[in-house]
PDB file of C-alpha atoms in Angstrom:
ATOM      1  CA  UNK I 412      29.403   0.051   4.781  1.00 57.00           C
ATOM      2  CA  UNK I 413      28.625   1.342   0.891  1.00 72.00           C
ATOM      3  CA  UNK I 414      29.946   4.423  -0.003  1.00 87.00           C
ATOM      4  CA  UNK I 415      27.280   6.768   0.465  1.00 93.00           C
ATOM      5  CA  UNK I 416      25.626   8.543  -2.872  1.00 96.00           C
ATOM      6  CA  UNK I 417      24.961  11.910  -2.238  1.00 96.00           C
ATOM      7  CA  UNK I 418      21.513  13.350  -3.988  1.00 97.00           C
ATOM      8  CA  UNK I 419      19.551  16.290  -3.475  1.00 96.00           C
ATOM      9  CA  UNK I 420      21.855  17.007  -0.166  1.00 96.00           C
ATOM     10  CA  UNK I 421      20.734  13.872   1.372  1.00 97.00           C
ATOM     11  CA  UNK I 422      23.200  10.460   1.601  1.00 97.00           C
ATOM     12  CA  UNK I 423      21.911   7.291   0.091  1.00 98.00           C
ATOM     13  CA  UNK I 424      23.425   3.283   0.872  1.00 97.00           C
ATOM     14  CA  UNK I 425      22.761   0.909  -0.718  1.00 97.00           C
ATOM     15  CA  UNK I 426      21.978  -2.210   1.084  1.00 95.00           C
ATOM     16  CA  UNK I 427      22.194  -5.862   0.298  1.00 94.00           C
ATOM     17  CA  UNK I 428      22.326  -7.188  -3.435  1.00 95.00           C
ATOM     18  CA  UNK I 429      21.344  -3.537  -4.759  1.00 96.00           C
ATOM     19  CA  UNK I 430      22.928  -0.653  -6.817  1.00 96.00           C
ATOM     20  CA  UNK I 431      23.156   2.464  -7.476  1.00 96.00           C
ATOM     21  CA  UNK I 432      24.593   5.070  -9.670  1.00 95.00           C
ATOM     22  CA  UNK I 433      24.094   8.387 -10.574  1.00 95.00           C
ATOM     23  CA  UNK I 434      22.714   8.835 -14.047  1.00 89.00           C
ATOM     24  CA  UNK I 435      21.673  12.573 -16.067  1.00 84.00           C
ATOM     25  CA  UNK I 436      19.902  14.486 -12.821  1.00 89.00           C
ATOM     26  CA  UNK I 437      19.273  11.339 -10.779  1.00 96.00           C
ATOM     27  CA  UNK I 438      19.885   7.671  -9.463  1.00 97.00           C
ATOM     28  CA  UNK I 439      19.205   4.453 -10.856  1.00 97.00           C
ATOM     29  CA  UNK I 440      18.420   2.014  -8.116  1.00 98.00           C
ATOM     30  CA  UNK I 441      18.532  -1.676  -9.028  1.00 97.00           C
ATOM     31  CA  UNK I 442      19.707  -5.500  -8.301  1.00 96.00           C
ATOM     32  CA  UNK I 443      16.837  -6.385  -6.266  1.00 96.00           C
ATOM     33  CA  UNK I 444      16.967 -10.032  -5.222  1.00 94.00           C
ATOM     34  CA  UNK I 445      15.105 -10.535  -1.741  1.00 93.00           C
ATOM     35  CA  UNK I 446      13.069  -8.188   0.651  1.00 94.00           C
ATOM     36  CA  UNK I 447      16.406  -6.557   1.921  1.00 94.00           C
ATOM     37  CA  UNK I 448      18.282  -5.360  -0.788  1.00 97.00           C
ATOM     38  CA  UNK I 449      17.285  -1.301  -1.573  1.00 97.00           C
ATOM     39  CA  UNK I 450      18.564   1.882   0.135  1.00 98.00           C
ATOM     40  CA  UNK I 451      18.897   3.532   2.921  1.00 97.00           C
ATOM     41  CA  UNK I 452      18.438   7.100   2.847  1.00 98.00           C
ATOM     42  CA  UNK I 453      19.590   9.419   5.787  1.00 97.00           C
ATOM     43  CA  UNK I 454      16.794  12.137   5.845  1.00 97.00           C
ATOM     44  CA  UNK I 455      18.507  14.207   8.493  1.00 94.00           C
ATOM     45  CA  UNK I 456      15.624  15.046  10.923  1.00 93.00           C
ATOM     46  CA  UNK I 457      13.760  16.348   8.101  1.00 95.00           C
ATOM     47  CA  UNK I 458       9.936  16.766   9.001  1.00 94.00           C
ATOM     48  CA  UNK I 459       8.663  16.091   5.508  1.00 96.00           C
ATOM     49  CA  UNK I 460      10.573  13.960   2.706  1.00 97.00           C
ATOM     50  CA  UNK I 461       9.398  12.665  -0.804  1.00 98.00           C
ATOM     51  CA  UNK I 462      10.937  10.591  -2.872  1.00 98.00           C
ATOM     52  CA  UNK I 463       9.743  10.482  -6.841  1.00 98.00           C
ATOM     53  CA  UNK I 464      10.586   7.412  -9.340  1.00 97.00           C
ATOM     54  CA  UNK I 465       9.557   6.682 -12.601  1.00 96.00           C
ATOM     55  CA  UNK I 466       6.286   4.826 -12.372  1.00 96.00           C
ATOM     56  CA  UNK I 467       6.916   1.052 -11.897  1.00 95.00           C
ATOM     57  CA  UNK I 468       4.510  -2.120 -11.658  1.00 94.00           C
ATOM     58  CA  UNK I 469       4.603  -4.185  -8.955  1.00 93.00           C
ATOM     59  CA  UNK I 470       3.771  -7.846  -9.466  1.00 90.00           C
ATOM     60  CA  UNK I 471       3.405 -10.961  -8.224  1.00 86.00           C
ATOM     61  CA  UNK I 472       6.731 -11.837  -6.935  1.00 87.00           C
ATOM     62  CA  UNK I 473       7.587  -8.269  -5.614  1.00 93.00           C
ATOM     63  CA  UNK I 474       7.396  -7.193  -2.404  1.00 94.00           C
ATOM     64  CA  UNK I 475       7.807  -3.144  -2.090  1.00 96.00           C
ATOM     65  CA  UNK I 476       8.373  -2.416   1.267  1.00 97.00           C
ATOM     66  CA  UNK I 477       9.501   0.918   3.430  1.00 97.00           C
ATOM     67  CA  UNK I 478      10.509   1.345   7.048  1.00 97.00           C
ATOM     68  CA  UNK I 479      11.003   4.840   8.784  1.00 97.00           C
ATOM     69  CA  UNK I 480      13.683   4.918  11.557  1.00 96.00           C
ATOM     70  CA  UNK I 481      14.016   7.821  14.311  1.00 93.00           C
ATOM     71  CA  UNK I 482      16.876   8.143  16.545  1.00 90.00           C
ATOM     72  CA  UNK I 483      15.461   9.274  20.387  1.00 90.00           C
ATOM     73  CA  UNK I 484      16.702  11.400  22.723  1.00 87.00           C
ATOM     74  CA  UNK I 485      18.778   8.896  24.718  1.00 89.00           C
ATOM     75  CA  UNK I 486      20.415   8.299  20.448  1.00 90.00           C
ATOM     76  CA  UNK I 487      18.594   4.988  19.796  1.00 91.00           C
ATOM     77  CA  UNK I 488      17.899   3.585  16.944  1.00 92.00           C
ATOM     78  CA  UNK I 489      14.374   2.595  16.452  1.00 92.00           C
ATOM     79  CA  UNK I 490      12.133   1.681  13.281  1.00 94.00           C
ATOM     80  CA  UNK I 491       8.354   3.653  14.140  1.00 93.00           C
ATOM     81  CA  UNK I 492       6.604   2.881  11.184  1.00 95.00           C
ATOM     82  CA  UNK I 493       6.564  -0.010   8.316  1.00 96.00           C
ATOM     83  CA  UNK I 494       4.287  -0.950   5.400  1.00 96.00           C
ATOM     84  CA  UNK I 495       5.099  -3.213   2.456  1.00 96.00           C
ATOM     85  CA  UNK I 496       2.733  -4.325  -0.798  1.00 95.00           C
ATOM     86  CA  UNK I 497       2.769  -7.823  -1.327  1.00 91.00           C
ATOM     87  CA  UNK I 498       0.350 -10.359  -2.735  1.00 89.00           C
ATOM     88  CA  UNK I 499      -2.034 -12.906  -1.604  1.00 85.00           C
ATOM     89  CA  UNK I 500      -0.969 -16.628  -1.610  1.00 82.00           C
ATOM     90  CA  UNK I 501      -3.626 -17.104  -4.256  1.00 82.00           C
ATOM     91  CA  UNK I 502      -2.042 -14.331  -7.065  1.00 82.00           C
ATOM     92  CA  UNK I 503      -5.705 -12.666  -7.292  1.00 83.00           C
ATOM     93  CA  UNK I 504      -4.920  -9.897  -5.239  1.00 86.00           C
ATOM     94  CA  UNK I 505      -2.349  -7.367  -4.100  1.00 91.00           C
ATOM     95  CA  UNK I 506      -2.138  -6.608  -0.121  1.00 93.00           C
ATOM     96  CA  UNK I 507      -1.096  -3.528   1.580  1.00 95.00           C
ATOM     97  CA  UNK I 508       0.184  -4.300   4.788  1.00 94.00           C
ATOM     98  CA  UNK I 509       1.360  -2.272   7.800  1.00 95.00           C
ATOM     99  CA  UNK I 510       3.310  -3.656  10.876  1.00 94.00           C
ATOM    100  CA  UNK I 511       0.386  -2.733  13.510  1.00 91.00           C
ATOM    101  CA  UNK I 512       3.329  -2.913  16.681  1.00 90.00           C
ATOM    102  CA  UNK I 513       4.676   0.648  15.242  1.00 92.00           C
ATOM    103  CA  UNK I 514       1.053   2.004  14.775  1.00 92.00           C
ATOM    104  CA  UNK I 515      -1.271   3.917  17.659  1.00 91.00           C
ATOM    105  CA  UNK I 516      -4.304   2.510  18.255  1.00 91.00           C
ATOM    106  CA  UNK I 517      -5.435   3.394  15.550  1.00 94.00           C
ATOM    107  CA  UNK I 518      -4.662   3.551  12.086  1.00 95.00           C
ATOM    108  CA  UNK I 519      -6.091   5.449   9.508  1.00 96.00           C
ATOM    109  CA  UNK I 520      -6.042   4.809   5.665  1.00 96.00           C
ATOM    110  CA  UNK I 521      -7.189   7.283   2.825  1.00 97.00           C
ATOM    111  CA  UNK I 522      -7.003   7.327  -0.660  1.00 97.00           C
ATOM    112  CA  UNK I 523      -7.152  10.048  -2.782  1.00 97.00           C
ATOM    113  CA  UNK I 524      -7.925  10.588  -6.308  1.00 97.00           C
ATOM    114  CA  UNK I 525      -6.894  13.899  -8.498  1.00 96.00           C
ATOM    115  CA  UNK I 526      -6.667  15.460  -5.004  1.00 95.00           C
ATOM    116  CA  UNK I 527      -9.941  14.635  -3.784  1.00 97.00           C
ATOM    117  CA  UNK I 528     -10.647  11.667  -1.096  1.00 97.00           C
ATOM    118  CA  UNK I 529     -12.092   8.841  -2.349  1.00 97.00           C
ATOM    119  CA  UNK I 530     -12.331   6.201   0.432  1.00 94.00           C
ATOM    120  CA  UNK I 531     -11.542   6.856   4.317  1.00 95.00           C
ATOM    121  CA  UNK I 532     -11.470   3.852   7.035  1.00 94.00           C
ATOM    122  CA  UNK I 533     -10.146   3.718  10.829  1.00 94.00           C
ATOM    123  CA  UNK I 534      -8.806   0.599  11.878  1.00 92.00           C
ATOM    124  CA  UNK I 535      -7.908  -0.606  15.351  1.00 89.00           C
ATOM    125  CA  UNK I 536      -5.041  -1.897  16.522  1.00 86.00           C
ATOM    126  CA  UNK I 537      -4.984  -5.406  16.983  1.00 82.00           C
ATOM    127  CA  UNK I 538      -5.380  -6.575  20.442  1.00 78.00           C
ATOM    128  CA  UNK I 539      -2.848 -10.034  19.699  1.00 73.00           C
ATOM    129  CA  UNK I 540       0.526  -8.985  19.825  1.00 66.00           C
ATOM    130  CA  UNK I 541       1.573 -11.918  18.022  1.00 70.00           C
ATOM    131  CA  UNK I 542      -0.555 -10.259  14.483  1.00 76.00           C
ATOM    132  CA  UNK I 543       2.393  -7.798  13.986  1.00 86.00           C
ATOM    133  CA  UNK I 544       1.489  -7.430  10.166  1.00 90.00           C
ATOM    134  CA  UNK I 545      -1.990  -6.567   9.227  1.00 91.00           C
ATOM    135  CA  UNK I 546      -3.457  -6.481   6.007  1.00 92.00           C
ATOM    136  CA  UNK I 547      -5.467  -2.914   5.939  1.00 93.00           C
ATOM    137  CA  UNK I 548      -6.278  -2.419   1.922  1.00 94.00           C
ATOM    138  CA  UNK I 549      -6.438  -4.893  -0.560  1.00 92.00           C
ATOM    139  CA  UNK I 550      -5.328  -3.753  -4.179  1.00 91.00           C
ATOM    140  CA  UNK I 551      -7.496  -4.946  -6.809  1.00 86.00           C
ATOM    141  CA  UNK I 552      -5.547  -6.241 -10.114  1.00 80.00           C
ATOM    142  CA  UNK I 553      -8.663  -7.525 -11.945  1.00 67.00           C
ATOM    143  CA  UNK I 554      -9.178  -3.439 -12.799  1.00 60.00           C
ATOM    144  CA  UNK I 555      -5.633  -2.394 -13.227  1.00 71.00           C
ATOM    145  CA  UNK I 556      -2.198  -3.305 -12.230  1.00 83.00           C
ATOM    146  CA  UNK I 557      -0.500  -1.541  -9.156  1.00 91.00           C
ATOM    147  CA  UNK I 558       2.006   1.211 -10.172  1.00 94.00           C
ATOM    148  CA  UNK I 559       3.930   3.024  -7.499  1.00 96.00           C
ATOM    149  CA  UNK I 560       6.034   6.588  -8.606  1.00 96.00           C
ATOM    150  CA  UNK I 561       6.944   7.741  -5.229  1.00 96.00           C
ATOM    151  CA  UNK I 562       7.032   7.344  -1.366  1.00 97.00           C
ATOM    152  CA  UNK I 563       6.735  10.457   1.429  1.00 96.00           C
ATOM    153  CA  UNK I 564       6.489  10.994   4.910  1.00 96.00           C
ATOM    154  CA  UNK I 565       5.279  13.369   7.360  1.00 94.00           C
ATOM    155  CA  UNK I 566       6.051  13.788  11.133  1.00 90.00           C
ATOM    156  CA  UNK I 567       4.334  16.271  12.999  1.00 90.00           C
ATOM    157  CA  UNK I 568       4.131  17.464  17.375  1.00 88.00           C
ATOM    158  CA  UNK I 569       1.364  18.844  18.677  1.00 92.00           C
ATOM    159  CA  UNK I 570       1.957  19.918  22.455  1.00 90.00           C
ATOM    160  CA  UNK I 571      -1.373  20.161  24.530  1.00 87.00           C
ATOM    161  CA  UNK I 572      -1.676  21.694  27.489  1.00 87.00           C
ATOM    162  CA  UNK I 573      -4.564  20.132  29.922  1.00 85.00           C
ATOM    163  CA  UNK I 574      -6.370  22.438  32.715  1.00 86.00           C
ATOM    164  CA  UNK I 575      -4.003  20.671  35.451  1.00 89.00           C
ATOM    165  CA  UNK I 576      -1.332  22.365  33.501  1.00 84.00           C
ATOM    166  CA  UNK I 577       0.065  19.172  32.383  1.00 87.00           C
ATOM    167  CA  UNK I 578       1.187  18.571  29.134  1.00 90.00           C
ATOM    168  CA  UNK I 579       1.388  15.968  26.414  1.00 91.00           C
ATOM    169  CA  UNK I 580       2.730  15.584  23.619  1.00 93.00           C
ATOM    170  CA  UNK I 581       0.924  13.576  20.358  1.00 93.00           C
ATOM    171  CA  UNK I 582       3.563  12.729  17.466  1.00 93.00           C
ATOM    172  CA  UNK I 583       1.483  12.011  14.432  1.00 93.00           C
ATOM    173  CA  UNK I 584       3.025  10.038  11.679  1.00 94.00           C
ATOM    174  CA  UNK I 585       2.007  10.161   7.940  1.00 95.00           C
ATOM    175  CA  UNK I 586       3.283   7.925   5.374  1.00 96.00           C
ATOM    176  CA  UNK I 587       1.975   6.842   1.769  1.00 94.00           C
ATOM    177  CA  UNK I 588       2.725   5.782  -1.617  1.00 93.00           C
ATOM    178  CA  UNK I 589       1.496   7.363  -4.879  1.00 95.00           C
ATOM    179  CA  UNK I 590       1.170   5.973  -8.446  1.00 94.00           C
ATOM    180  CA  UNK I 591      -1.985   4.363  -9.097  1.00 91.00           C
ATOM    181  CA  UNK I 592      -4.431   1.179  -8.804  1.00 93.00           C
ATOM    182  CA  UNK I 593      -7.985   0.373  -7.314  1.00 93.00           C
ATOM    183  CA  UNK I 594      -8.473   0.031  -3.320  1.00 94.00           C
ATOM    184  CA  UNK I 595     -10.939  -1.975  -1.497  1.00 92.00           C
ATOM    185  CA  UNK I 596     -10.786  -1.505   2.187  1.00 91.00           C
ATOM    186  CA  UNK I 597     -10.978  -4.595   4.619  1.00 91.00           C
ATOM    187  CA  UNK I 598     -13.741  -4.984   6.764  1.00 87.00           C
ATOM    188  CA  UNK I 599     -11.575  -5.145   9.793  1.00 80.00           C
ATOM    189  CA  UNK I 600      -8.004  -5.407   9.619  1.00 77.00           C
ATOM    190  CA  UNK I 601      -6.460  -8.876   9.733  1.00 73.00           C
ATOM    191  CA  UNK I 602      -3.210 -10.902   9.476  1.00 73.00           C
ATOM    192  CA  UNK I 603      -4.268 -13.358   6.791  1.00 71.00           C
ATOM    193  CA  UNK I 604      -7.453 -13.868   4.722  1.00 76.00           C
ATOM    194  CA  UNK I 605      -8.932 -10.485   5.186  1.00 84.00           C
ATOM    195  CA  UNK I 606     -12.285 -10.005   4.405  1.00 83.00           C
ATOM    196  CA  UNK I 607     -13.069  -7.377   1.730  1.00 84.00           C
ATOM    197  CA  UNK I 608     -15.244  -3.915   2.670  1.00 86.00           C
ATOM    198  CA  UNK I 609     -17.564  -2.469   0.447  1.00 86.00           C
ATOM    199  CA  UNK I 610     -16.937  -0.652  -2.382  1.00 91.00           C
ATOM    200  CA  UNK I 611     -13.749  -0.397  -4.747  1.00 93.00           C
ATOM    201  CA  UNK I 612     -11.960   3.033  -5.511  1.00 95.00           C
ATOM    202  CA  UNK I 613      -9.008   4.379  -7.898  1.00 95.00           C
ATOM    203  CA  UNK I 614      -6.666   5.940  -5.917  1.00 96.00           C
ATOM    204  CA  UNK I 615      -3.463   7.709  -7.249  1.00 96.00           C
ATOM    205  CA  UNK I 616      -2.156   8.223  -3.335  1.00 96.00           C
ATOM    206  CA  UNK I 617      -2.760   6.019  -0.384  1.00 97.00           C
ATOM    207  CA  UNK I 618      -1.991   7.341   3.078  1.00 97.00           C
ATOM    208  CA  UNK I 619      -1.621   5.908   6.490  1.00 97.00           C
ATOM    209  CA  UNK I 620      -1.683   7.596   9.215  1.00 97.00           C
ATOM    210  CA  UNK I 621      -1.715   6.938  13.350  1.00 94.00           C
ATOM    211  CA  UNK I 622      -0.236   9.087  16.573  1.00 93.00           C
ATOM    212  CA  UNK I 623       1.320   8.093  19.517  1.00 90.00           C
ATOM    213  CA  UNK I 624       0.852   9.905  22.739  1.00 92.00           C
ATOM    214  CA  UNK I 625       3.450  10.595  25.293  1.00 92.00           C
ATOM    215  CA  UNK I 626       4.096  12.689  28.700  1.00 89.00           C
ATOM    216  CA  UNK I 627       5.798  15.993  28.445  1.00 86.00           C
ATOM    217  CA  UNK I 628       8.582  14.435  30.547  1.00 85.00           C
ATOM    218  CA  UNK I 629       8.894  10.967  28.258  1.00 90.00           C
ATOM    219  CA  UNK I 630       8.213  12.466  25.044  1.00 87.00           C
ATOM    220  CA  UNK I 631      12.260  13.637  24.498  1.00 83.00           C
ATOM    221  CA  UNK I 632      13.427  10.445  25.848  1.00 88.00           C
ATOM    222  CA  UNK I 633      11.110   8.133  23.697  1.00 88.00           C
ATOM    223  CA  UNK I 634      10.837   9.867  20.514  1.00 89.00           C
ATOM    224  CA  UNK I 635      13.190  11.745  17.740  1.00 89.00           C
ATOM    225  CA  UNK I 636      12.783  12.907  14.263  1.00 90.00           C
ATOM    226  CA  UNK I 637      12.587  10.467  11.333  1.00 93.00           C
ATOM    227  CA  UNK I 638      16.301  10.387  10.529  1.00 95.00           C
ATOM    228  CA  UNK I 639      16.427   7.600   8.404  1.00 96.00           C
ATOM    229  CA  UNK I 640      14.110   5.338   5.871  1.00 98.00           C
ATOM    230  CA  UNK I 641      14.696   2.025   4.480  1.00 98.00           C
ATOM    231  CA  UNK I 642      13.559   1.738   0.747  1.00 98.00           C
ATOM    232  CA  UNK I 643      13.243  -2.023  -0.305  1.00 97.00           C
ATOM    233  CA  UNK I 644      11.364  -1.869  -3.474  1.00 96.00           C
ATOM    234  CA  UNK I 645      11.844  -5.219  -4.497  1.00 95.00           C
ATOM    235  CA  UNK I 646      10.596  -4.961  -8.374  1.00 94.00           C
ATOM    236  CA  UNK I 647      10.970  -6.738 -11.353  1.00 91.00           C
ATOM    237  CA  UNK I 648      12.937  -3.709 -12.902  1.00 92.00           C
ATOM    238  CA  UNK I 649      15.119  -0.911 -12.284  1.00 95.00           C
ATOM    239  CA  UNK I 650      14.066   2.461 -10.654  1.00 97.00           C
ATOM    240  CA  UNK I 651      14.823   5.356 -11.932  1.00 97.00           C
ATOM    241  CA  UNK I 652      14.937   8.277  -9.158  1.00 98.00           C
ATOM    242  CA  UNK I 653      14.328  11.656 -10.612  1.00 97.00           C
ATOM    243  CA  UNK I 654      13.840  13.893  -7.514  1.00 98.00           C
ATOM    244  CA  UNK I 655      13.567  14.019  -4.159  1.00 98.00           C
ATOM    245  CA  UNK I 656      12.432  16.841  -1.923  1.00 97.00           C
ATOM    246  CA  UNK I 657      12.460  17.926   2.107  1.00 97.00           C
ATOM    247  CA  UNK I 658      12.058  19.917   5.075  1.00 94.00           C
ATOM    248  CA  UNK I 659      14.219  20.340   8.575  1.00 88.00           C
TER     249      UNK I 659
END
């Protein structure tokens, strides 16, 4: 394994072709060659994390992808949430995708603008198990080019208590990118070719969001905290990290 880089009180490896050094008050992360090689950060539990970069364009050939791993109460490993930007086999557009198997039923995407929402849309889950990766926003480069400047998460119980006195328990995950671009939502969210909803909207932060529901008794075994994420911002140039910021 890499030798970890420690910044901000968090441990980052690198993984695959990357690198990455300290430089002035942060990291430079770079070497991308495929869809694997970027970082894995260990985020310790933490409840919220945010990671900020200089602003960087992602084009054609990139694919910027992040995975968010928790470790459950019987200490297994398991990736709950996934989402990558990548284009359309035609070049016209770019395509933000999540991997609909990690998602509740469904998934919500919002974009907001100067901290206001712009655009809101609820998409279900896919009923075929065999469309893992669904295509839930398209990203329109005919207005402006997609940036991205940071990544985030936020992982959140809520314990409810029914008139039985049962109890369940409803993790709700929260993960986006900021940096800029025009959105279009789909219509209805698809594997390949999906068709474009109304209306187009610049966004400086996108957001997805979905819960899972569990028993009091299962929710312990079956879930954990967000311990790890896998950063594989596969980009024509370097990143520069300049900060990166948590809770426990």
């Amino acid at each position: 394994m890499a030798t970890p880089v420690n910044f901000k009180g968090l441990n980052h490896y690198t993984t695959g072709n990357a690198t990455l050094r300290s430089e002035k008050d942060g990291l430079i992360l770079e070497g991308f060659k495929n869809s694997f090689d970027g970082i894995t950060i260990e985020t310790n539990g933490a409840k919220q994390w945010e990671l900020t970069f200089n602003p960087v364009e992602i084009k054609k050939e990139d694919v910027f992808g992040i995975s968010y791993n928790v470790l459950d109460g019987l200490k297994r490993g398991k990736t709950v949430a996934q989402y990558a930007i990548t284009y359309s086999p035609d070049g016209k557009y770019a395509y933000l995708a999540v991997n609909s198997r990690l998602e509740g039923d469904k998934i919500e995407l919002i974009g907001m603008k100067d901290g206001k929402e712009v655009m809101k849309e609820v998409y279900d889950k896919p009923e075929d198990l065999d469309c893992n990766w669904i295509v839930i926003a398209i990203l329109v480069l005919a207005a402006v080019s997609v940036v991205a400047s940071n990544v985030d998460y936020e992982n959140e119980r809520t314990v409810v208590t029914h008139p039985n006195g049962t109890k369940t328990v409803t993790v709700r995950t929260k993960k986006s990118f900021g940096g800029g671009g025009v959105v279009q939502p789909v219509a209805k969210a698809a594997g390949t070719k999906p068709e474009p909803g109304k209306g187009e909207f610049p966004f400086d932060h996108l957001y997805i969001t979905s819960e899972r529901c569990y028993t009091e008794e299962s929710a312990d075994e079956l879930d954990g905290p967000i311990s790890q994420v896998i950063f594989t911002p596969k980009v024509s140039e370097q990143i520069y990290i300049t900060d990166e910021v948590y809770r426990i």
